[in-house]
CSV table of C-alpha atoms and ligand atoms in Angstrom, one decimal:
chain,number,residue,atom,x,y,z
A,173,UNK,CA,-24.7,15.6,18.1
A,174,UNK,CA,-21.6,16.0,16.0
A,175,UNK,CA,-20.5,13.4,13.4
A,176,UNK,CA,-18.0,11.7,15.7
A,177,UNK,CA,-20.6,11.1,18.4
A,178,UNK,CA,-23.2,9.9,15.8
A,179,UNK,CA,-20.7,7.3,14.5
A,180,UNK,CA,-19.8,6.4,18.0
A,181,UNK,CA,-23.5,5.8,18.8
A,182,UNK,CA,-23.7,3.5,15.7
A,183,UNK,CA,-20.6,1.6,16.7
A,184,UNK,CA,-19.9,2.1,20.4
A,185,UNK,CA,-16.6,0.2,20.5
A,186,UNK,CA,-15.0,1.7,17.4
A,187,UNK,CA,-12.0,4.0,18.1
A,188,UNK,CA,-12.8,7.4,16.7
A,189,UNK,CA,-10.5,10.4,17.1
A,190,UNK,CA,-10.9,14.0,16.1
A,191,UNK,CA,-8.0,16.1,14.7
A,192,UNK,CA,-5.6,13.2,15.2
A,193,UNK,CA,-2.2,13.5,13.5
A,194,UNK,CA,-1.8,10.7,10.9
A,195,UNK,CA,1.9,10.1,11.5
A,196,UNK,CA,1.1,7.0,13.5
A,197,UNK,CA,-0.9,5.6,10.6
A,198,UNK,CA,1.9,5.5,8.0
A,199,UNK,CA,5.3,3.7,7.8
A,200,UNK,CA,6.9,7.0,7.0
A,201,UNK,CA,5.6,8.3,10.3
A,202,UNK,CA,4.6,11.6,8.7
A,203,UNK,CA,1.3,13.4,8.3
A,204,UNK,CA,-0.7,16.2,10.0
A,205,UNK,CA,-4.2,15.8,11.4
A,206,UNK,CA,-7.5,14.9,9.8
A,207,UNK,CA,-10.9,15.9,11.1
A,208,UNK,CA,-11.9,12.3,11.9
A,209,UNK,CA,-9.9,9.2,12.1
A,210,UNK,CA,-11.9,6.0,12.3
A,211,UNK,CA,-9.6,3.2,13.4
A,212,UNK,CA,-9.9,-0.4,12.3
A,213,UNK,CA,-13.6,-1.0,11.6
A,214,UNK,CA,-14.5,-4.5,10.5
A,215,UNK,CA,-15.5,-5.1,6.9
A,216,UNK,CA,-19.1,-5.6,8.1
A,217,UNK,CA,-19.2,-2.1,9.6
A,218,UNK,CA,-17.8,-0.3,6.6
A,219,UNK,CA,-21.0,0.0,4.4
A,220,UNK,CA,-23.0,1.7,7.2
A,221,UNK,CA,-20.0,3.8,8.1
A,222,UNK,CA,-19.6,5.0,4.5
A,223,UNK,CA,-23.4,5.7,4.2
A,224,UNK,CA,-23.2,7.8,7.4
A,225,UNK,CA,-20.3,9.8,6.1
A,226,UNK,CA,-22.1,10.4,2.8
A,227,UNK,CA,-25.3,11.4,4.7
A,228,UNK,CA,-23.2,14.1,6.5
A,229,UNK,CA,-21.4,15.1,3.3
A,230,UNK,CA,-18.1,14.3,4.9
A,231,UNK,CA,-15.5,13.2,2.3
A,232,UNK,CA,-13.4,10.2,3.3
A,233,UNK,CA,-10.4,8.1,2.3
A,234,UNK,CA,-9.7,4.5,3.2
A,235,UNK,CA,-6.1,3.6,4.0
A,236,UNK,CA,-4.5,0.3,5.0
A,237,UNK,CA,-1.2,0.2,6.7
A,238,UNK,CA,0.0,3.4,5.2
A,239,UNK,CA,3.1,1.8,3.7
A,240,UNK,CA,2.7,3.5,0.3
A,241,UNK,CA,1.8,7.0,1.5
A,242,UNK,CA,3.3,10.3,2.3
A,243,UNK,CA,0.7,12.5,4.0
A,244,UNK,CA,1.2,16.3,4.1
A,245,UNK,CA,2.4,18.0,7.2
A,246,UNK,CA,-0.8,20.1,7.0
A,247,UNK,CA,-2.9,16.9,7.2
A,248,UNK,CA,-6.0,16.1,5.2
A,249,UNK,CA,-9.4,17.7,4.9
A,250,UNK,CA,-11.3,14.5,5.0
A,251,UNK,CA,-12.2,11.6,7.3
A,252,UNK,CA,-9.7,8.8,7.2
A,253,UNK,CA,-10.8,5.2,7.7
A,254,UNK,CA,-7.9,3.0,8.7
A,255,UNK,CA,-8.8,-0.5,7.5
A,256,UNK,CA,-5.9,-2.6,8.8
A,257,UNK,CA,-5.8,-5.4,11.3
A,258,UNK,CA,-3.1,-7.6,12.8
A,259,UNK,CA,-5.7,-10.3,13.2
A,260,UNK,CA,-5.8,-12.2,9.9
A,261,UNK,CA,-9.3,-13.2,8.6
A,262,UNK,CA,-8.7,-16.0,6.2
A,263,UNK,CA,-10.8,-18.9,5.0
A,264,UNK,CA,-9.4,-21.6,2.8
A,265,UNK,CA,-10.7,-24.5,0.7
A,266,UNK,CA,-8.2,-26.6,-1.3
A,267,UNK,CA,-6.2,-24.0,-3.3
A,268,UNK,CA,-8.8,-21.2,-2.9
A,269,UNK,CA,-8.4,-18.6,-0.2
A,270,UNK,CA,-10.8,-15.8,0.8
A,271,UNK,CA,-9.3,-13.0,2.9
A,272,UNK,CA,-10.5,-9.8,4.4
A,273,UNK,CA,-9.1,-6.6,2.9
A,274,UNK,CA,-7.7,-5.5,6.2
A,275,UNK,CA,-5.5,-8.6,6.6
A,276,UNK,CA,-1.7,-8.0,6.3
A,277,UNK,CA,-0.2,-9.3,3.1
A,278,UNK,CA,2.6,-11.0,5.0
A,279,UNK,CA,0.1,-12.8,7.3
A,280,UNK,CA,-1.7,-14.1,4.2
A,281,UNK,CA,1.6,-15.2,2.6
A,282,UNK,CA,2.5,-17.1,5.8
A,283,UNK,CA,-0.9,-18.7,6.1
A,284,UNK,CA,-1.0,-20.0,2.6
A,285,UNK,CA,2.5,-21.5,3.0
A,286,UNK,CA,1.9,-23.1,6.4
A,287,UNK,CA,-1.5,-24.5,5.4
A,288,UNK,CA,-0.1,-25.5,2.0
A,289,UNK,CA,-3.0,-23.7,0.2
A,290,UNK,CA,-0.9,-22.6,-2.8
A,291,UNK,CA,1.9,-20.2,-3.8
A,292,UNK,CA,1.6,-16.5,-2.7
A,293,UNK,CA,5.1,-16.6,-1.4
A,294,UNK,CA,6.2,-13.5,-3.4
A,295,UNK,CA,4.0,-11.4,-0.9
A,296,UNK,CA,6.4,-12.4,1.9
A,297,UNK,CA,7.7,-9.3,3.6
A,298,UNK,CA,5.7,-6.8,1.5
A,299,UNK,CA,4.2,-4.3,4.1
A,300,UNK,CA,0.6,-3.4,3.9
A,301,UNK,CA,-2.9,-4.9,3.7
A,302,UNK,CA,-4.5,-7.1,1.1
A,303,UNK,CA,-6.9,-4.2,0.2
A,304,UNK,CA,-4.0,-1.7,-0.3
A,305,UNK,CA,-2.1,-4.4,-2.3
A,306,UNK,CA,-5.0,-5.0,-4.6
A,307,UNK,CA,-5.6,-1.3,-5.1
A,308,UNK,CA,-2.0,-0.8,-6.2
A,309,UNK,CA,-1.5,-4.3,-7.7
A,310,UNK,CA,1.5,-4.8,-5.3
A,311,UNK,CA,4.0,-7.3,-6.3
A,312,UNK,CA,7.6,-8.5,-6.4
A,313,UNK,CA,9.9,-10.8,-8.4
A,314,UNK,CA,7.7,-10.5,-11.5
A,315,UNK,CA,4.4,-11.5,-9.8
A,316,UNK,CA,1.6,-9.3,-8.6
A,317,UNK,CA,-1.7,-9.4,-6.7
A,318,UNK,CA,-3.9,-9.4,-9.8
A,319,UNK,CA,-2.3,-12.6,-11.1
A,320,UNK,CA,-4.3,-15.1,-9.1
A,321,UNK,CA,-7.3,-13.1,-7.9
A,322,UNK,CA,-10.6,-14.6,-8.9
A,323,UNK,CA,-13.0,-12.1,-7.4
A,324,UNK,CA,-13.2,-9.3,-4.9
A,325,UNK,CA,-15.9,-7.8,-2.8
A,326,UNK,CA,-16.0,-4.1,-3.4
A,327,UNK,CA,-17.6,-1.4,-1.4
A,328,UNK,CA,-18.7,1.5,-3.7
A,329,UNK,CA,-18.5,5.1,-2.5
A,330,UNK,CA,-22.3,5.1,-2.1
A,331,UNK,CA,-22.0,2.4,0.5
A,332,UNK,CA,-23.3,-0.5,-1.7
A,333,UNK,CA,-21.4,-3.8,-2.0
A,334,UNK,CA,-20.7,-5.7,-5.3
A,335,UNK,CA,-18.6,-8.5,-6.6
A,336,UNK,CA,-15.8,-7.6,-9.1
A,337,UNK,CA,-13.8,-9.8,-11.4
A,338,UNK,CA,-10.1,-9.2,-12.1
A,339,UNK,CA,-11.2,-7.7,-15.5
A,340,UNK,CA,-13.4,-5.2,-13.7
A,341,UNK,CA,-10.5,-4.0,-11.7
A,342,UNK,CA,-8.3,-3.4,-14.8
A,343,UNK,CA,-5.0,-4.4,-13.3
A,344,UNK,CA,-1.8,-3.1,-14.8
A,345,UNK,CA,1.7,-2.6,-13.5
A,346,UNK,CA,1.3,-1.2,-9.9
A,347,UNK,CA,-2.2,-0.1,-10.9
A,348,UNK,CA,-5.9,-1.0,-10.7
A,349,UNK,CA,-9.0,0.9,-11.4
A,350,UNK,CA,-9.5,1.2,-7.6
A,351,UNK,CA,-6.7,3.8,-7.6
A,352,UNK,CA,-8.9,6.0,-9.7
A,353,UNK,CA,-12.3,5.3,-8.2
A,354,UNK,CA,-11.3,5.2,-4.5
A,355,UNK,CA,-13.6,2.2,-4.0
A,356,UNK,CA,-12.8,-0.2,-1.2
A,357,UNK,CA,-11.7,-3.8,-1.2
A,358,UNK,CA,-13.7,-5.6,1.6
A,359,UNK,CA,-12.4,-9.0,0.8
A,360,UNK,CA,-10.7,-11.0,-2.0
A,361,UNK,CA,-10.6,-14.5,-3.2
A,362,UNK,CA,-7.5,-16.0,-4.8
A,363,UNK,CA,-7.0,-19.4,-6.5
A,364,UNK,CA,-3.3,-20.3,-6.1
A,365,UNK,CA,-0.9,-22.5,-8.0
A,366,UNK,CA,0.0,-25.6,-6.0
A,367,UNK,CA,3.6,-25.7,-4.8
A,368,UNK,CA,5.0,-28.0,-2.1
A,369,UNK,CA,5.2,-26.6,1.5
A,370,UNK,CA,9.0,-27.1,1.8
A,371,UNK,CA,9.7,-25.3,-1.5
A,372,UNK,CA,7.5,-22.4,-0.4
A,373,UNK,CA,9.1,-22.2,3.0
A,374,UNK,CA,12.6,-22.1,1.5
A,375,UNK,CA,11.5,-19.4,-1.0
A,376,UNK,CA,10.0,-17.3,1.8
A,377,UNK,CA,13.2,-17.5,3.7
A,378,UNK,CA,15.2,-16.5,0.6
A,379,UNK,CA,12.8,-13.5,0.0
A,380,UNK,CA,12.9,-12.3,3.6
A,381,UNK,CA,16.7,-12.5,3.6
A,382,UNK,CA,16.8,-10.5,0.3
A,383,UNK,CA,14.5,-7.9,1.7
A,384,UNK,CA,16.6,-7.6,4.9
A,385,UNK,CA,19.7,-7.1,2.7
A,386,UNK,CA,18.2,-4.6,0.2
A,387,UNK,CA,15.4,-2.7,1.9
A,388,UNK,CA,15.1,-0.6,5.0
A,389,UNK,CA,13.4,-2.1,8.0
A,390,UNK,CA,10.4,0.2,8.2
A,391,UNK,CA,9.8,-0.6,11.8
A,392,UNK,CA,13.1,1.2,12.6
A,393,UNK,CA,13.6,3.4,9.5
A,394,UNK,CA,10.7,5.6,8.3
A,395,UNK,CA,10.0,5.0,4.6
A,396,UNK,CA,7.3,4.1,2.1
A,397,UNK,CA,9.2,1.7,-0.2
A,398,UNK,CA,10.1,2.6,-3.8
A,399,UNK,CA,9.3,6.3,-4.5
A,400,UNK,CA,9.1,5.9,-8.3
A,401,UNK,CA,7.6,3.4,-10.7
A,402,UNK,CA,10.1,1.5,-12.8
A,403,UNK,CA,10.5,2.9,-16.3
A,404,UNK,CA,8.1,1.4,-18.8
A,405,UNK,CA,9.6,-0.4,-21.8
A,406,UNK,CA,9.6,1.8,-24.9
A,407,UNK,CA,9.5,-1.1,-27.4
A,408,UNK,CA,8.3,-4.7,-27.2
A,409,UNK,CA,11.9,-5.8,-27.2
A,410,UNK,CA,12.8,-3.9,-24.0
A,411,UNK,CA,11.9,-4.8,-20.5
A,412,UNK,CA,10.8,-2.4,-17.8
A,413,UNK,CA,13.9,-0.9,-16.2
A,414,UNK,CA,14.6,-0.1,-12.6
A,415,UNK,CA,14.1,3.5,-11.7
A,416,UNK,CA,16.8,3.0,-9.0
A,417,UNK,CA,19.4,2.3,-11.7
A,418,UNK,CA,18.8,5.7,-13.4
A,419,UNK,CA,18.6,7.5,-10.0
A,420,UNK,CA,21.9,6.0,-8.9
A,421,UNK,CA,23.6,7.1,-12.1
A,422,UNK,CA,22.1,10.5,-11.7
A,423,UNK,CA,23.8,10.9,-8.3
A,424,UNK,CA,20.6,10.6,-6.2
A,425,UNK,CA,22.3,8.7,-3.3
A,426,UNK,CA,24.2,11.9,-2.3
A,427,UNK,CA,21.0,14.0,-2.2
A,428,UNK,CA,19.3,15.2,1.0
A,429,UNK,CA,16.6,17.7,1.9
A,430,UNK,CA,16.2,18.5,5.6
A,431,UNK,CA,15.7,15.2,7.3
A,432,UNK,CA,14.9,13.3,4.1
A,433,UNK,CA,17.7,11.3,2.5
A,434,UNK,CA,18.2,8.4,0.1
A,435,UNK,CA,18.6,4.8,1.5
A,436,UNK,CA,22.3,3.9,1.1
A,437,UNK,CA,21.5,0.5,-0.5
A,438,UNK,CA,18.7,1.6,-2.9
A,439,UNK,CA,18.6,4.9,-4.8
A,440,UNK,CA,14.8,4.6,-5.3
A,441,UNK,CA,13.9,4.7,-1.6
A,442,UNK,CA,13.7,7.8,0.5
A,443,UNK,CA,14.1,7.4,4.3
A,444,UNK,CA,13.3,9.8,7.1
A,445,UNK,CA,16.1,11.0,9.5
A,446,UNK,CA,15.8,13.3,12.4
A,447,UNK,CA,13.4,16.2,11.9
A,448,UNK,CA,12.2,14.9,8.5
A,449,UNK,CA,8.9,16.4,7.3
A,450,UNK,CA,6.6,15.3,4.5
A,451,UNK,CA,7.6,18.5,2.6
A,452,UNK,CA,11.2,17.4,2.8
A,453,UNK,CA,10.3,14.1,1.2
A,454,UNK,CA,8.3,15.9,-1.5
A,455,UNK,CA,11.2,18.3,-2.2
A,456,UNK,CA,13.7,15.5,-2.4
A,457,UNK,CA,11.5,13.5,-4.8
A,458,UNK,CA,11.3,16.7,-7.0
A,459,UNK,CA,15.1,16.9,-7.0
A,460,UNK,CA,15.3,13.2,-8.0
A,461,UNK,CA,12.9,13.8,-10.9
A,462,UNK,CA,15.0,16.7,-12.1
A,463,UNK,CA,18.3,14.8,-11.9
A,464,UNK,CA,17.0,11.9,-14.0
A,465,UNK,CA,15.3,14.2,-16.4
A,466,UNK,CA,18.5,16.2,-16.9
A,467,UNK,CA,20.8,13.2,-17.3
A,468,UNK,CA,18.6,10.7,-19.2
A,469,UNK,CA,15.7,12.8,-20.5
A,470,UNK,CA,13.3,10.4,-18.7
A,471,UNK,CA,10.2,11.4,-16.7
A,472,UNK,CA,10.0,9.5,-13.4
A,473,UNK,CA,6.5,8.9,-12.2
A,474,UNK,CA,5.8,8.6,-8.4
A,475,UNK,CA,4.6,5.2,-7.1
A,476,UNK,CA,4.3,6.5,-3.5
A,477,UNK,CA,1.0,8.4,-3.1
A,478,UNK,CA,1.5,11.9,-1.8
A,479,UNK,CA,-1.7,13.1,-0.1
A,480,UNK,CA,-2.7,16.6,0.9
A,481,UNK,CA,-1.0,19.9,0.1
A,482,UNK,CA,2.7,20.3,-0.7
A,483,UNK,CA,4.3,23.6,-1.7
B,1266,FAD,C1,10.0,-1.3,3.2
B,1266,FAD,C2,8.9,-1.3,2.1
B,1266,FAD,C3,9.0,-2.3,1.1
B,1266,FAD,C4,8.0,-2.3,0.1
B,1266,FAD,N1,8.1,-3.3,-0.9
B,1266,FAD,C5,7.1,-3.4,-1.8
B,1266,FAD,C6,7.2,-4.4,-2.8
B,1266,FAD,O1,8.1,-5.2,-2.9
B,1266,FAD,N2,6.2,-4.4,-3.8
B,1266,FAD,C7,5.2,-3.5,-3.8
B,1266,FAD,O2,4.3,-3.6,-4.6
B,1266,FAD,N3,5.1,-2.5,-2.8
B,1266,FAD,C8,6.0,-2.5,-1.8
B,1266,FAD,N4,5.9,-1.5,-0.9
B,1266,FAD,C9,4.8,-0.5,-0.9
B,1266,FAD,C10,3.6,-1.0,-0.1
B,1266,FAD,O3,4.0,-2.0,0.8
B,1266,FAD,C11,2.5,-1.5,-1.0
B,1266,FAD,O4,2.1,-0.6,-1.9
B,1266,FAD,C12,1.2,-2.0,-0.2
B,1266,FAD,O5,0.4,-2.7,-1.0
B,1266,FAD,C13,0.4,-0.8,0.3
B,1266,FAD,O6,-0.6,-1.3,1.2
B,1266,FAD,P1,-1.2,-0.5,2.4
B,1266,FAD,O7,-2.2,-1.3,3.0
B,1266,FAD,O8,-0.1,0.0,3.3
B,1266,FAD,O9,-1.9,0.7,1.6
B,1266,FAD,P2,-1.8,2.3,2.0
B,1266,FAD,O10,-0.4,2.8,1.9
B,1266,FAD,O11,-2.5,2.5,3.3
B,1266,FAD,O12,-2.7,2.9,0.8
B,1266,FAD,C14,-2.2,2.9,-0.5
B,1266,FAD,C15,-3.4,3.1,-1.5
B,1266,FAD,O13,-4.3,2.0,-1.4
B,1266,FAD,C16,-5.6,2.4,-1.0
B,1266,FAD,N5,-6.2,1.4,-0.2
B,1266,FAD,C17,-5.7,1.0,1.1
B,1266,FAD,N6,-6.6,0.0,1.5
B,1266,FAD,C18,-7.5,-0.1,0.6
B,1266,FAD,C19,-8.7,-1.0,0.5
B,1266,FAD,N7,-9.0,-1.9,1.5
B,1266,FAD,N8,-9.4,-0.9,-0.6
B,1266,FAD,C20,-9.1,-0.1,-1.6
B,1266,FAD,N9,-8.1,0.8,-1.6
B,1266,FAD,C21,-7.3,0.7,-0.5
B,1266,FAD,C22,-5.4,3.8,-0.3
B,1266,FAD,O14,-6.5,4.6,-0.5
B,1266,FAD,C23,-4.2,4.3,-1.1
B,1266,FAD,O15,-4.6,4.9,-2.3
B,1266,FAD,C24,6.9,-1.4,0.1
B,1266,FAD,C25,6.8,-0.5,1.2
B,1266,FAD,C26,7.8,-0.4,2.2
B,1266,FAD,C27,7.7,0.5,3.3
């Protein structure tokens, strides 16, 4: 029996596909095939799944909504577990909320507002899952996922589950330890500051309007959000500066490579046009780095994760 059949025997209803292109699993709609795509297992199924993959020495990667990824046109040499669900799994008590890692961030934001649990409004409109958001410490408007997290249930690469504190996860700007270890967020608990429902609703509307005005709608325009991290402050007196500002000044908005081009309203976002390949996106990002290096002597660091081989 091959590995796909073995996993299917363990979990008869789980969608498992062999050599499936990953383009459908990312908001950039790019990516070649992987040997095994395991689609949308529940948090309960993940430990046994990981143990089975280990037993068969099959390397694996867990992704969420694929909204921060560019996957190589040549695909990946590992199994991919897509842990992303459009059915929110959320439990709340007073201002505490526990949520499954595969829940969409925007679903969580909406839930906490509608049920007046507390303020997670800044997550409104951020694509991706809670798990992906915690791994990358996603955020907006000066706030990020690590701020109000009290604990997370983490699945280690050996298939064992443990509880982690925010200190264990070593949050930093768009970073957590999970980005290095590849361990998996099964669920997370947040304790949220109390804010009135009307105030949160108005803030959500303002944020969604802002996003509509300044970001591409990824449902219609392939992209993965900001390509580069903002520039770290070089002294205590300075604040982190927008990478988009330097890119705009370096002339990035006029750059294209094949089907990849820069979003007209935001110089730090690459969008995919007709015939765009992952290699085009990589090459354009290299051009952007060179332009900012030449004009400002600054080294841009990618925020979007490029996976697989690029030439
Ligand atoms: C239009 C647009 C706007 C965006 N705006 C913002 C913004 O305002 N702020 C912001 O921070 N980001 C933004 N992003 C980027 C993206 O939405 C976030 O990085 C998001 O948190 C990624 O979540 P995901 O589930 O899509 O993760 P993926 O892209 O699927 O994966 C990203 C990383 O997280 C890991 N990962 C995924 N799930 C888990 C899990 N359960 N446990 C552990 N690791 C996991 C993956 O292995 C990978 O390394 C934007 C993207 C787009 C397309």
